[in-house]
Amino acid sequence: MSVCGAARCRWILTRGAVSLRVLQQNRAVCTTGAPESIREKLQAFPGGSIDLQKRQESGIAVLTVNNPARMNAFSGCMMLELEQRVHELESWTEGKAVIVKGAAGNFCSGSDLNAVRAIANPQDGMRMCRLPLISVALVEGRALGGGAELTTACDFRLMTSDGVIQFVHKHMGLVPGWGGLVGIVGSQNALKLLSGAVKVDPDCGRQMGLVDEVLLCSSGEGETLTHTEQWLRPFIKAPAPVIQALKKVVVSGRELPLEQALKTERNVFGTVWGGPANLKALALKPKHK
């Protein structure tokens, strides 16, 4: 069985051991480190992988949830591997964006319940912090339960014409632990999606604001990634430090109290003012001096 909980993979590693730092030095990063007992339990459930490809020339990374035999459900080992991949992306200074996708024409069907059952309890859980990169979920096929939560952890969601997002948590006696859905679609729509376990197709997703763009292709056609990169390019047409600074400002405004968010915004401004990108822009456009 494999549903629900993929987005919680970072939480499950904890029970107090994964801690979210307040935005310090203008960075939204996590301090992680699962106890060995938790890691041993997760390692007892092998299978699949989390593949990461970083494209230096474009600044776009592709993170692939790869476990086709189980519709890309997270195994215990994959949960640990995702933690490592996120750390890599957090420290990628040349990075601008990351595309999150599933292998073989499906997004993600959540987590292997056997792994979750071995380690999870209702007290576990702390939200994974946002990466300093623009993130896009490429939803091909089905995104179920925790896989649906994983899409809401991203800044944008693109869906193929035959894609489906479904929050099936109530069928497992669970609720989402991420908290991002209400902010994206509003409380009324969120209640409909969760209580009705509604199958969200592309049209429904666009109407609710859950889906930012519908790709004119089907799952597994091979061109979905190219279309996603093309859609993403206008949003990352700037040097990596500028894109990361913009993302940090947005994260601080969303996550922090107003006074702290304004302070963070001023600090981030100080990191780019007088920097290479700023000086180049001023040199090219003297009227803005």
CSV table of C-alpha atoms in Angstrom, one decimal:
chain,number,residue,atom,x,y,z
A,1,MET,CA,0.0,0.0,0.0
A,2,SER,CA,1.3,3.4,-0.8
A,3,VAL,CA,-0.6,6.7,-0.1
A,4,CYS,CA,-0.3,9.7,2.1
A,5,GLY,CA,2.7,11.2,3.6
A,6,ALA,CA,5.3,11.9,1.0
A,7,ALA,CA,5.5,15.6,1.9
A,8,ARG,CA,6.1,14.6,5.5
A,9,CYS,CA,9.2,12.7,4.7
A,10,ARG,CA,11.3,15.4,6.3
A,11,TRP,CA,9.1,15.5,9.4
A,12,ILE,CA,9.1,11.8,9.9
A,13,LEU,CA,12.9,11.9,10.2
A,14,THR,CA,12.4,13.8,13.4
A,15,ARG,CA,10.5,13.5,16.6
A,16,GLY,CA,12.1,16.6,17.8
A,17,ALA,CA,15.4,16.1,16.0
A,18,VAL,CA,14.6,18.1,12.8
A,19,SER,CA,14.3,21.8,13.9
A,20,LEU,CA,13.5,24.8,11.8
A,21,ARG,CA,15.7,27.8,12.3
A,22,VAL,CA,14.3,31.3,12.2
A,23,LEU,CA,15.4,33.0,9.0
A,24,GLN,CA,18.9,34.0,9.9
A,25,GLN,CA,21.3,35.9,7.8
A,26,ASN,CA,18.6,36.1,5.2
A,27,ARG,CA,18.5,32.4,4.6
A,28,ALA,CA,15.5,30.1,5.1
A,29,VAL,CA,17.3,26.8,5.9
A,30,CYS,CA,16.7,23.8,8.1
A,31,THR,CA,18.9,22.2,10.7
A,32,THR,CA,18.3,18.5,10.3
A,33,GLY,CA,19.6,15.3,11.7
A,34,ALA,CA,17.5,12.3,12.5
A,35,PRO,CA,18.3,10.1,15.5
A,36,GLU,CA,20.0,6.9,14.5
A,37,SER,CA,17.1,4.9,15.8
A,38,ILE,CA,14.8,6.6,13.2
A,39,ARG,CA,17.3,6.3,10.4
A,40,GLU,CA,17.7,2.5,11.1
A,41,LYS,CA,13.9,2.1,10.9
A,42,LEU,CA,13.8,4.0,7.6
A,43,GLN,CA,16.6,2.1,6.2
A,44,ALA,CA,14.7,-1.1,6.8
A,45,PHE,CA,12.4,-0.1,3.9
A,46,PRO,CA,14.5,0.0,0.8
A,47,GLY,CA,13.6,0.7,-2.8
A,48,GLY,CA,13.5,3.6,-5.2
A,49,SER,CA,15.7,6.6,-5.3
A,50,ILE,CA,15.6,10.4,-5.4
A,51,ASP,CA,17.5,11.5,-8.4
A,52,LEU,CA,18.9,15.0,-8.7
A,53,GLN,CA,20.3,16.7,-11.8
A,54,LYS,CA,21.7,20.2,-11.6
A,55,ARG,CA,22.1,22.1,-14.8
A,56,GLN,CA,24.7,24.7,-14.3
A,57,GLU,CA,24.2,26.5,-17.5
A,58,SER,CA,20.5,27.2,-16.8
A,59,GLY,CA,20.5,27.1,-13.0
A,60,ILE,CA,17.6,24.7,-13.1
A,61,ALA,CA,17.7,21.4,-11.1
A,62,VAL,CA,15.4,18.5,-11.8
A,63,LEU,CA,14.5,16.4,-8.7
A,64,THR,CA,12.9,13.1,-9.7
A,65,VAL,CA,10.9,10.8,-7.3
A,66,ASN,CA,11.9,7.5,-8.8
A,67,ASN,CA,10.0,4.4,-7.6
A,68,PRO,CA,7.8,3.3,-10.6
A,69,ALA,CA,7.0,-0.1,-9.2
A,70,ARG,CA,5.0,1.6,-6.4
A,71,MET,CA,3.7,4.6,-8.4
A,72,ASN,CA,6.7,6.6,-7.0
A,73,ALA,CA,5.7,6.2,-3.4
A,74,PHE,CA,8.4,7.1,-0.9
A,75,SER,CA,10.2,4.2,0.7
A,76,GLY,CA,12.1,4.7,4.0
A,77,CYS,CA,15.4,5.0,2.2
A,78,MET,CA,13.9,7.5,-0.2
A,79,MET,CA,12.9,9.7,2.7
A,80,LEU,CA,16.5,9.8,3.9
A,81,GLU,CA,17.7,10.4,0.4
A,82,LEU,CA,15.3,13.4,-0.1
A,83,GLU,CA,16.8,15.0,3.0
A,84,GLN,CA,20.2,14.8,1.4
A,85,ARG,CA,19.0,16.2,-1.9
A,86,VAL,CA,17.3,19.1,-0.3
A,87,HIS,CA,20.6,20.0,1.5
A,88,GLU,CA,22.4,19.9,-1.8
A,89,LEU,CA,19.9,22.4,-3.3
A,90,GLU,CA,20.0,24.6,-0.3
A,91,SER,CA,23.8,25.1,-0.8
A,92,TRP,CA,23.7,25.4,-4.6
A,93,THR,CA,24.8,29.0,-5.0
A,94,GLU,CA,24.3,28.9,-8.8
A,95,GLY,CA,20.8,27.6,-8.6
A,96,LYS,CA,17.7,29.5,-9.6
A,97,ALA,CA,14.9,26.9,-9.7
A,98,VAL,CA,14.0,23.2,-9.2
A,99,ILE,CA,11.5,21.2,-11.0
A,100,VAL,CA,10.0,18.3,-8.9
A,101,LYS,CA,8.6,15.4,-10.9
A,102,GLY,CA,8.0,11.7,-10.7
A,103,ALA,CA,9.4,9.0,-12.9
A,104,ALA,CA,7.6,7.0,-15.6
A,105,GLY,CA,4.6,9.3,-16.1
A,106,ASN,CA,3.3,9.5,-12.5
A,107,PHE,CA,4.0,12.2,-9.9
A,108,CYS,CA,3.9,10.5,-6.5
A,109,SER,CA,1.4,8.3,-4.6
A,110,GLY,CA,2.6,9.3,-1.2
A,111,SER,CA,4.6,7.2,1.2
A,112,ASP,CA,4.9,3.4,1.7
A,113,LEU,CA,2.6,3.0,4.7
A,114,ASN,CA,4.7,0.2,6.1
A,115,ALA,CA,7.6,2.7,6.5
A,116,VAL,CA,5.3,5.4,7.9
A,117,ARG,CA,3.7,3.0,10.3
A,118,ALA,CA,7.0,1.9,11.7
A,119,ILE,CA,8.1,5.4,12.8
A,120,ALA,CA,5.3,7.9,12.7
A,121,ASN,CA,3.2,9.2,15.5
A,122,PRO,CA,0.7,12.1,15.8
A,123,GLN,CA,3.3,14.3,17.6
A,124,ASP,CA,5.8,14.0,14.8
A,125,GLY,CA,6.0,16.7,12.3
A,126,MET,CA,7.6,20.0,11.5
A,127,ARG,CA,7.2,21.7,8.2
A,128,MET,CA,10.1,21.6,5.8
A,129,CYS,CA,11.4,25.0,5.1
A,130,ARG,CA,11.3,26.5,1.7
A,131,LEU,CA,14.3,26.3,-0.6
A,132,PRO,CA,15.9,29.5,-1.7
A,133,LEU,CA,15.0,28.5,-5.3
A,134,ILE,CA,11.8,28.9,-7.3
A,135,SER,CA,10.2,25.4,-7.2
A,136,VAL,CA,7.8,23.9,-9.7
A,137,ALA,CA,5.8,20.7,-9.3
A,138,LEU,CA,5.4,19.0,-12.7
A,139,VAL,CA,2.3,16.9,-12.1
A,140,GLU,CA,2.1,14.0,-14.6
A,141,GLY,CA,-0.4,11.2,-13.9
A,142,ARG,CA,-1.5,11.1,-10.3
A,143,ALA,CA,-0.4,13.0,-7.2
A,144,LEU,CA,-2.1,11.3,-4.3
A,145,GLY,CA,-2.2,11.9,-0.6
A,146,GLY,CA,1.3,12.9,0.4
A,147,GLY,CA,2.1,13.4,-3.2
A,148,ALA,CA,-0.6,16.0,-3.4
A,149,GLU,CA,1.0,17.7,-0.3
A,150,LEU,CA,4.3,17.6,-2.1
A,151,THR,CA,2.8,19.7,-4.9
A,152,THR,CA,1.6,22.4,-2.4
A,153,ALA,CA,5.2,22.6,-1.0
A,154,CYS,CA,6.3,24.0,-4.4
A,155,ASP,CA,5.8,27.6,-5.5
A,156,PHE,CA,4.0,26.6,-8.7
A,157,ARG,CA,2.2,23.6,-10.0
A,158,LEU,CA,2.0,22.6,-13.7
A,159,MET,CA,-0.2,19.7,-14.8
A,160,THR,CA,-0.4,17.6,-17.9
A,161,SER,CA,-3.8,17.4,-19.6
A,162,ASP,CA,-4.5,14.0,-18.0
A,163,GLY,CA,-3.0,14.8,-14.5
A,164,VAL,CA,-4.9,14.3,-11.2
A,165,ILE,CA,-4.3,15.7,-7.8
A,166,GLN,CA,-6.2,14.1,-4.9
A,167,PHE,CA,-5.9,14.6,-1.2
A,168,VAL,CA,-7.0,11.2,0.0
A,169,HIS,CA,-6.0,11.6,3.6
A,170,LYS,CA,-9.4,11.1,5.1
A,171,HIS,CA,-9.6,7.6,3.7
A,172,MET,CA,-6.5,6.7,5.8
A,173,GLY,CA,-7.8,8.5,8.9
A,174,LEU,CA,-5.3,11.3,8.4
A,175,VAL,CA,-5.2,15.0,7.7
A,176,PRO,CA,-2.5,16.9,5.8
A,177,GLY,CA,0.2,18.2,8.1
A,178,TRP,CA,1.8,20.7,5.7
A,179,GLY,CA,-0.6,23.6,6.0
A,180,GLY,CA,0.1,25.0,2.5
A,181,LEU,CA,-3.2,24.2,0.8
A,182,VAL,CA,-5.4,26.9,2.5
A,183,GLY,CA,-2.9,29.6,1.5
A,184,ILE,CA,-3.1,28.5,-2.1
A,185,VAL,CA,-6.8,27.8,-2.7
A,186,GLY,CA,-8.5,29.4,0.3
A,187,SER,CA,-10.3,27.8,3.2
A,188,GLN,CA,-13.6,27.0,1.4
A,189,ASN,CA,-11.9,25.2,-1.5
A,190,ALA,CA,-9.4,23.5,0.8
A,191,LEU,CA,-12.3,22.1,2.9
A,192,LYS,CA,-14.0,20.8,-0.3
A,193,LEU,CA,-10.8,19.1,-1.5
A,194,LEU,CA,-10.0,17.5,1.9
A,195,SER,CA,-13.5,16.5,3.0
A,196,GLY,CA,-14.6,15.3,-0.4
A,197,ALA,CA,-11.2,13.7,-1.4
A,198,VAL,CA,-12.0,15.4,-4.7
A,199,LYS,CA,-10.1,14.3,-7.8
A,200,VAL,CA,-8.7,17.6,-9.1
A,201,ASP,CA,-8.4,17.6,-12.9
A,202,PRO,CA,-6.6,20.4,-14.8
A,203,ASP,CA,-9.8,22.5,-15.3
A,204,CYS,CA,-10.8,22.2,-11.7
A,205,GLY,CA,-7.3,23.0,-10.6
A,206,ARG,CA,-7.1,26.1,-12.7
A,207,GLN,CA,-10.5,27.4,-11.4
A,208,MET,CA,-9.4,26.9,-7.8
A,209,GLY,CA,-6.0,28.3,-8.2
A,210,LEU,CA,-4.2,25.1,-7.4
A,211,VAL,CA,-2.8,24.7,-10.9
A,212,ASP,CA,-0.8,27.5,-12.5
A,213,GLU,CA,-0.6,26.1,-16.0
A,214,VAL,CA,-2.0,23.2,-17.9
A,215,LEU,CA,0.5,21.7,-20.4
A,216,LEU,CA,-0.9,20.7,-23.8
A,217,CYS,CA,0.5,17.2,-23.6
A,218,SER,CA,-0.2,14.0,-21.8
A,219,SER,CA,1.8,12.2,-19.1
A,220,GLY,CA,4.9,10.4,-20.1
A,221,GLU,CA,5.1,12.0,-23.6
A,222,GLY,CA,8.7,13.0,-23.0
A,223,GLU,CA,8.2,16.7,-23.8
A,224,THR,CA,6.7,17.7,-20.5
A,225,LEU,CA,10.0,18.6,-18.9
A,226,THR,CA,10.9,20.8,-21.9
A,227,HIS,CA,7.6,22.6,-21.7
A,228,THR,CA,8.0,23.2,-18.0
A,229,GLU,CA,11.5,24.7,-18.5
A,230,GLN,CA,10.1,27.0,-21.2
A,231,TRP,CA,7.3,28.1,-18.8
A,232,LEU,CA,9.8,28.7,-16.0
A,233,ARG,CA,12.4,30.7,-18.0
A,234,PRO,CA,10.7,34.2,-17.7
A,235,PHE,CA,10.7,33.8,-13.9
A,236,ILE,CA,14.4,33.1,-13.6
A,237,LYS,CA,15.7,35.6,-16.2
A,238,ALA,CA,18.2,37.2,-13.7
A,239,PRO,CA,21.4,36.2,-12.0
A,240,ALA,CA,21.1,33.4,-9.3
A,241,PRO,CA,21.8,35.7,-6.3
A,242,VAL,CA,19.0,38.0,-7.4
A,243,ILE,CA,16.5,35.1,-7.9
A,244,GLN,CA,17.5,33.7,-4.5
A,245,ALA,CA,17.1,37.1,-2.8
A,246,LEU,CA,13.7,37.5,-4.3
A,247,LYS,CA,12.6,34.1,-3.0
A,248,LYS,CA,13.9,34.9,0.5
A,249,VAL,CA,12.0,38.1,0.6
A,250,VAL,CA,8.7,36.3,-0.4
A,251,VAL,CA,9.4,33.4,2.1
A,252,SER,CA,10.1,35.9,5.0
A,253,GLY,CA,6.9,37.8,4.2
A,254,ARG,CA,4.9,34.6,4.3
A,255,GLU,CA,6.5,32.9,7.2
A,256,LEU,CA,7.5,35.6,9.7
A,257,PRO,CA,5.7,38.2,11.7
A,258,LEU,CA,5.6,41.6,10.0
A,259,GLU,CA,8.4,43.3,12.0
A,260,GLN,CA,10.8,40.3,11.4
A,261,ALA,CA,9.8,40.1,7.7
A,262,LEU,CA,10.5,43.8,7.1
A,263,LYS,CA,13.9,43.5,8.8
A,264,THR,CA,14.7,40.4,6.7
A,265,GLU,CA,13.7,42.3,3.6
A,266,ARG,CA,16.0,45.2,4.4
A,267,ASN,CA,18.9,42.8,5.1
A,268,VAL,CA,18.3,40.9,1.8
A,269,PHE,CA,18.2,44.2,0.0
A,270,GLY,CA,21.6,45.0,1.4
A,271,THR,CA,23.0,41.8,0.0
A,272,VAL,CA,22.2,42.7,-3.6
A,273,TRP,CA,22.5,46.5,-3.6
A,274,GLY,CA,25.9,47.3,-5.1
A,275,GLY,CA,26.3,43.7,-6.2
A,276,PRO,CA,27.4,42.7,-9.7
A,277,ALA,CA,23.9,42.4,-11.1
A,278,ASN,CA,22.9,45.7,-9.6
A,279,LEU,CA,26.0,47.5,-11.0
A,280,LYS,CA,25.5,45.9,-14.4
A,281,ALA,CA,21.9,47.0,-14.6
A,282,LEU,CA,22.8,50.6,-13.6
A,283,ALA,CA,25.6,50.7,-16.2
A,284,LEU,CA,23.2,49.5,-19.0
A,285,LYS,CA,20.4,51.9,-17.9
A,286,PRO,CA,21.9,55.2,-16.9
A,287,LYS,CA,18.5,56.9,-16.5
A,288,HIS,CA,17.9,54.7,-13.5
A,289,LYS,CA,20.9,56.0,-11.6
